[in-house]
PDB file of C-alpha atoms in Angstrom:
ATOM      1  CA  MET J1251      -5.559 -21.747 -30.161  1.00  0.00           C
ATOM      2  CA  THR J1252      -7.338 -24.317 -32.290  1.00  0.00           C
ATOM      3  CA  SER J1253     -10.659 -25.890 -31.354  1.00  0.00           C
ATOM      4  CA  ASP J1254      -8.851 -29.129 -30.440  1.00  0.00           C
ATOM      5  CA  GLU J1255      -6.512 -27.193 -28.140  1.00  0.00           C
ATOM      6  CA  TYR J1256      -9.536 -25.424 -26.640  1.00  0.00           C
ATOM      7  CA  ASN J1257     -11.194 -28.792 -25.948  1.00  0.00           C
ATOM      8  CA  GLN J1258      -7.973 -30.021 -24.353  1.00  0.00           C
ATOM      9  CA  CYS J1259      -7.945 -26.938 -22.111  1.00  0.00           C
ATOM     10  CA  VAL J1260     -11.502 -27.706 -21.030  1.00  0.00           C
ATOM     11  CA  ASP J1261     -10.451 -31.262 -20.138  1.00  0.00           C
ATOM     12  CA  ASP J1262      -7.262 -30.155 -18.393  1.00  0.00           C
ATOM     13  CA  PHE J1263      -8.394 -27.089 -16.440  1.00  0.00           C
ATOM     14  CA  SER J1264     -12.157 -27.130 -15.818  1.00  0.00           C
ATOM     15  CA  ASP J1265     -11.880 -29.074 -12.544  1.00  0.00           C
ATOM     16  CA  ALA J1266      -9.111 -26.823 -11.218  1.00  0.00           C
ATOM     17  CA  ILE J1267     -11.051 -23.684 -12.137  1.00  0.00           C
ATOM     18  CA  PHE J1268     -14.135 -25.123 -10.432  1.00  0.00           C
ATOM     19  CA  ARG J1269     -12.143 -25.803  -7.227  1.00  0.00           C
ATOM     20  CA  PHE J1270     -10.647 -22.320  -7.384  1.00  0.00           C
ATOM     21  CA  ALA J1271     -14.066 -20.689  -7.815  1.00  0.00           C
ATOM     22  CA  PHE J1272     -15.727 -22.921  -5.215  1.00  0.00           C
ATOM     23  CA  LYS J1273     -13.106 -22.055  -2.581  1.00  0.00           C
ATOM     24  CA  HIS J1274     -13.874 -18.397  -3.190  1.00  0.00           C
ATOM     25  CA  LEU J1275     -17.647 -18.511  -3.524  1.00  0.00           C
ATOM     26  CA  ARG J1276     -18.586 -21.540  -1.380  1.00  0.00           C
ATOM     27  CA  ASN J1277     -21.473 -22.266  -3.731  1.00  0.00           C
ATOM     28  CA  SER J1278     -21.376 -25.080  -6.263  1.00  0.00           C
ATOM     29  CA  ASP J1279     -23.809 -23.472  -8.693  1.00  0.00           C
ATOM     30  CA  ASP J1280     -21.939 -20.160  -8.649  1.00  0.00           C
ATOM     31  CA  ALA J1281     -18.632 -21.974  -9.162  1.00  0.00           C
ATOM     32  CA  LYS J1282     -20.066 -23.874 -12.128  1.00  0.00           C
ATOM     33  CA  GLU J1283     -21.242 -20.587 -13.608  1.00  0.00           C
ATOM     34  CA  ILE J1284     -17.749 -19.124 -13.215  1.00  0.00           C
ATOM     35  CA  VAL J1285     -16.319 -22.131 -15.076  1.00  0.00           C
ATOM     36  CA  GLN J1286     -18.868 -21.693 -17.841  1.00  0.00           C
ATOM     37  CA  LEU J1287     -18.227 -17.941 -18.123  1.00  0.00           C
ATOM     38  CA  THR J1288     -14.478 -18.514 -18.154  1.00  0.00           C
ATOM     39  CA  PHE J1289     -14.585 -21.011 -21.001  1.00  0.00           C
ATOM     40  CA  GLU J1290     -17.136 -18.942 -22.883  1.00  0.00           C
ATOM     41  CA  LYS J1291     -14.791 -15.958 -22.726  1.00  0.00           C
ATOM     42  CA  CYS J1292     -11.912 -18.186 -23.784  1.00  0.00           C
ATOM     43  CA  TRP J1293     -13.859 -19.495 -26.761  1.00  0.00           C
ATOM     44  CA  MET J1294     -14.765 -15.967 -27.855  1.00  0.00           C
ATOM     45  CA  LYS J1295     -11.044 -15.141 -27.987  1.00  0.00           C
ATOM     46  CA  HIS J1296      -9.633 -18.573 -28.769  1.00  0.00           C
ATOM     47  CA  GLN J1297      -7.968 -17.425 -31.993  1.00  0.00           C
ATOM     48  CA  GLU J1298      -6.051 -14.725 -30.099  1.00  0.00           C
ATOM     49  CA  ILE J1299      -4.881 -16.937 -27.222  1.00  0.00           C
ATOM     50  CA  ASN J1300      -1.522 -18.676 -27.365  1.00  0.00           C
ATOM     51  CA  ILE J1301      -1.887 -22.254 -26.095  1.00  0.00           C
ATOM     52  CA  ALA J1302       1.235 -21.812 -23.947  1.00  0.00           C
ATOM     53  CA  LYS J1303      -0.559 -19.024 -22.045  1.00  0.00           C
ATOM     54  CA  ALA J1304      -3.982 -20.694 -21.930  1.00  0.00           C
ATOM     55  CA  LYS J1305      -3.755 -21.765 -18.270  1.00  0.00           C
ATOM     56  CA  SER J1306      -2.831 -18.277 -17.163  1.00  0.00           C
ATOM     57  CA  TYR J1307      -5.558 -16.756 -19.327  1.00  0.00           C
ATOM     58  CA  LEU J1308      -8.210 -19.119 -17.938  1.00  0.00           C
ATOM     59  CA  PHE J1309      -7.344 -18.470 -14.307  1.00  0.00           C
ATOM     60  CA  SER J1310      -7.172 -14.724 -14.932  1.00  0.00           C
ATOM     61  CA  ALA J1311     -10.608 -14.823 -16.538  1.00  0.00           C
ATOM     62  CA  ALA J1312     -11.956 -16.910 -13.643  1.00  0.00           C
ATOM     63  CA  TYR J1313     -10.413 -14.526 -11.105  1.00  0.00           C
ATOM     64  CA  HIS J1314     -12.032 -11.520 -12.776  1.00  0.00           C
ATOM     65  CA  ALA J1315     -15.384 -13.323 -13.001  1.00  0.00           C
ATOM     66  CA  ILE J1316     -15.182 -14.106  -9.270  1.00  0.00           C
ATOM     67  CA  ILE J1317     -14.433 -10.466  -8.468  1.00  0.00           C
ATOM     68  CA  ASP J1318     -17.408  -9.406 -10.610  1.00  0.00           C
ATOM     69  CA  ASP J1319     -19.596 -11.926  -8.782  1.00  0.00           C
ATOM     70  CA  TRP J1320     -18.472 -10.563  -5.404  1.00  0.00           C
ATOM     71  CA  ARG J1321     -19.307  -7.051  -6.504  1.00  0.00           C
ATOM     72  CA  LYS J1322     -22.808  -8.120  -7.539  1.00  0.00           C
ATOM     73  CA  LYS J1323     -23.560  -9.919  -4.303  1.00  0.00           C
ATOM     74  CA  LYS J1324     -21.628  -9.550  -1.096  1.00  0.00           C
ATOM     75  CA  PRO J1325     -20.644 -12.975   0.321  1.00  0.00           C
ATOM     76  CA  THR J1326     -21.983 -13.869   3.745  1.00  0.00           C
ATOM     77  CA  THR J1327     -19.661 -15.113   6.434  1.00  0.00           C
ATOM     78  CA  ASP J1328     -22.416 -16.145   8.831  1.00  0.00           C
ATOM     79  CA  ILE J1329     -21.894 -19.792   9.801  1.00  0.00           C
ATOM     80  CA  ASP J1330     -25.631 -20.150  10.540  1.00  0.00           C
ATOM     81  CA  SER J1331     -26.381 -19.438   6.873  1.00  0.00           C
ATOM     82  CA  LEU J1332     -24.525 -22.576   5.772  1.00  0.00           C
ATOM     83  CA  PRO J1333     -26.633 -25.431   4.412  1.00  0.00           C
ATOM     84  CA  ALA J1334     -27.637 -28.039   6.980  1.00  0.00           C
ATOM     85  CA  SER J1335     -25.430 -30.585   5.200  1.00  0.00           C
ATOM     86  CA  LEU J1336     -22.377 -28.606   6.303  1.00  0.00           C
ATOM     87  CA  HIS J1337     -23.305 -28.580   9.978  1.00  0.00           C
ATOM     88  CA  PRO J1338     -21.746 -31.251  12.194  1.00  0.00           C
ATOM     89  CA  SER J1339     -23.517 -34.564  12.553  1.00  0.00           C
ATOM     90  CA  GLU J1340     -23.056 -37.287  15.111  1.00  0.00           C
ATOM     91  CA  SER J1341     -20.786 -39.245  12.782  1.00  0.00           C
ATOM     92  CA  GLN J1342     -18.376 -36.380  12.198  1.00  0.00           C
ATOM     93  CA  ASN J1343     -15.444 -35.579  14.388  1.00  0.00           C
ATOM     94  CA  ASN J1344     -16.640 -32.326  15.976  1.00  0.00           C
ATOM     95  CA  LEU J1345     -13.151 -30.982  16.631  1.00  0.00           C
ATOM     96  CA  ASP J1346     -12.074 -31.488  13.005  1.00  0.00           C
ATOM     97  CA  PHE J1347     -15.318 -29.992  11.769  1.00  0.00           C
ATOM     98  CA  LYS J1348     -14.972 -26.959  14.044  1.00  0.00           C
ATOM     99  CA  MET J1349     -11.378 -26.452  12.915  1.00  0.00           C
ATOM    100  CA  LYS J1350     -12.499 -26.625   9.287  1.00  0.00           C
ATOM    101  CA  GLN J1351     -15.246 -24.109  10.046  1.00  0.00           C
ATOM    102  CA  ALA J1352     -12.702 -21.803  11.673  1.00  0.00           C
ATOM    103  CA  LEU J1353     -10.421 -22.097   8.635  1.00  0.00           C
ATOM    104  CA  GLU J1354     -13.294 -21.397   6.219  1.00  0.00           C
ATOM    105  CA  LYS J1355     -14.349 -18.398   8.303  1.00  0.00           C
ATOM    106  CA  ALA J1356     -10.790 -17.061   8.388  1.00  0.00           C
ATOM    107  CA  LEU J1357     -10.461 -17.541   4.616  1.00  0.00           C
ATOM    108  CA  SER J1358     -13.716 -15.660   4.082  1.00  0.00           C
ATOM    109  CA  GLU J1359     -12.324 -12.713   6.053  1.00  0.00           C
ATOM    110  CA  LEU J1360      -9.352 -12.322   3.713  1.00  0.00           C
ATOM    111  CA  SER J1361      -9.494  -9.656   1.042  1.00  0.00           C
ATOM    112  CA  PRO J1362     -10.188 -11.036  -2.450  1.00  0.00           C
ATOM    113  CA  VAL J1363      -6.584 -10.662  -3.615  1.00  0.00           C
ATOM    114  CA  LEU J1364      -5.121 -12.306  -0.479  1.00  0.00           C
ATOM    115  CA  LYS J1365      -7.618 -15.139  -0.705  1.00  0.00           C
ATOM    116  CA  THR J1366      -6.817 -15.643  -4.372  1.00  0.00           C
ATOM    117  CA  VAL J1367      -3.050 -15.822  -3.927  1.00  0.00           C
ATOM    118  CA  ILE J1368      -3.247 -18.173  -0.941  1.00  0.00           C
ATOM    119  CA  LEU J1369      -5.700 -20.500  -2.691  1.00  0.00           C
ATOM    120  CA  LEU J1370      -3.647 -20.589  -5.875  1.00  0.00           C
ATOM    121  CA  ARG J1371      -0.416 -21.245  -3.989  1.00  0.00           C
ATOM    122  CA  ASP J1372      -1.445 -23.553  -1.143  1.00  0.00           C
ATOM    123  CA  TYR J1373      -4.520 -25.289  -2.566  1.00  0.00           C
ATOM    124  CA  GLU J1374      -3.705 -25.433  -6.272  1.00  0.00           C
ATOM    125  CA  GLY J1375       0.129 -25.460  -6.065  1.00  0.00           C
ATOM    126  CA  TYR J1376       0.824 -22.688  -8.581  1.00  0.00           C
ATOM    127  CA  SER J1377       4.198 -20.987  -8.796  1.00  0.00           C
ATOM    128  CA  TYR J1378       4.676 -17.337  -7.868  1.00  0.00           C
ATOM    129  CA  THR J1379       5.050 -16.483 -11.550  1.00  0.00           C
ATOM    130  CA  GLU J1380       1.824 -18.250 -12.495  1.00  0.00           C
ATOM    131  CA  ILE J1381      -0.024 -16.492  -9.681  1.00  0.00           C
ATOM    132  CA  GLY J1382       1.381 -13.182 -10.886  1.00  0.00           C
ATOM    133  CA  ASP J1383       0.104 -13.906 -14.392  1.00  0.00           C
ATOM    134  CA  VAL J1384      -3.377 -14.662 -13.056  1.00  0.00           C
ATOM    135  CA  THR J1385      -3.622 -11.650 -10.741  1.00  0.00           C
ATOM    136  CA  ASN J1386      -1.548  -9.114 -12.710  1.00  0.00           C
ATOM    137  CA  LEU J1387       0.889  -8.794  -9.809  1.00  0.00           C
ATOM    138  CA  ASN J1388       4.653  -9.039  -9.981  1.00  0.00           C
ATOM    139  CA  GLU J1389       6.411 -11.921  -8.244  1.00  0.00           C
ATOM    140  CA  SER J1390       7.492  -9.775  -5.272  1.00  0.00           C
ATOM    141  CA  GLN J1391       3.926  -8.614  -4.670  1.00  0.00           C
ATOM    142  CA  VAL J1392       2.694 -12.201  -4.855  1.00  0.00           C
ATOM    143  CA  LYS J1393       5.212 -13.277  -2.202  1.00  0.00           C
ATOM    144  CA  VAL J1394       4.250 -10.376   0.069  1.00  0.00           C
ATOM    145  CA  TYR J1395       0.531 -11.119  -0.295  1.00  0.00           C
ATOM    146  CA  ILE J1396       1.051 -14.817   0.406  1.00  0.00           C
ATOM    147  CA  PHE J1397       3.073 -13.920   3.506  1.00  0.00           C
ATOM    148  CA  ARG J1398       0.323 -11.557   4.699  1.00  0.00           C
ATOM    149  CA  ALA J1399      -2.412 -14.102   4.041  1.00  0.00           C
ATOM    150  CA  ARG J1400      -0.543 -16.854   5.904  1.00  0.00           C
ATOM    151  CA  LYS J1401       0.170 -14.519   8.823  1.00  0.00           C
ATOM    152  CA  PHE J1402      -3.487 -13.510   8.971  1.00  0.00           C
ATOM    153  CA  LEU J1403      -4.615 -17.143   8.941  1.00  0.00           C
ATOM    154  CA  LYS J1404      -2.039 -18.086  11.578  1.00  0.00           C
ATOM    155  CA  ASP J1405      -3.134 -15.202  13.814  1.00  0.00           C
ATOM    156  CA  ARG J1406      -6.795 -16.209  13.429  1.00  0.00           C
ATOM    157  CA  LEU J1407      -6.334 -19.941  13.893  1.00  0.00           C
ATOM    158  CA  THR J1408      -3.618 -20.173  16.579  1.00  0.00           C
ATOM    159  CA  PRO J1409      -5.835 -18.906  19.443  1.00  0.00           C
ATOM    160  CA  TYR J1410      -8.655 -21.135  18.248  1.00  0.00           C
ATOM    161  CA  TYR J1411      -6.359 -24.167  18.158  1.00  0.00           C
ATOM    162  CA  PHE J1412      -5.074 -23.595  21.689  1.00  0.00           C
ATOM    163  CA  ASN J1413      -8.582 -22.908  23.040  1.00  0.00           C
ATOM    164  CA  GLN J1414      -9.832 -26.205  21.555  1.00  0.00           C
ATOM    165  CA  ASN J1415      -6.935 -28.214  23.002  1.00  0.00           C
ATOM    166  CA  GLU J1416      -7.488 -26.795  26.515  1.00  0.00           C
ATOM    167  CA  ALA J1417     -11.172 -27.748  26.532  1.00  0.00           C
TER     168      ALA J1417
END
């Protein structure tokens, strides 16, 4: 990969990697650090990376950096520890906010690999093959993990949804 191709990768993929990291870590500063570490690692190996595989390489590097970050500091799932700006205000629709909170809580309860595959597929729109490249899983494993993650989320959110509609 040339330096121009590297710069193009930064332009093309930095926002997507930030979103991917932010959905995992729920902290803007940590997500920015993951982006920086990912592109730093890419630059260190830019001469070895084929531009056709750059996207896969970047997301794999980001995924591994996220896993390393999780190992260093265990993420909290306590809703009370969220910043005040994420708590409902009078102007927000409380039901929508509570549903979003329930979804975020359910996502945080997923294992790292299940969370990764569901975010890459449903939030970022990656193909099963691309997800497999990022996570070092084969396509069949990716499909199974996505199925399990969706089932888990459905099981967690369905009772919540019906409880909210009855109230």
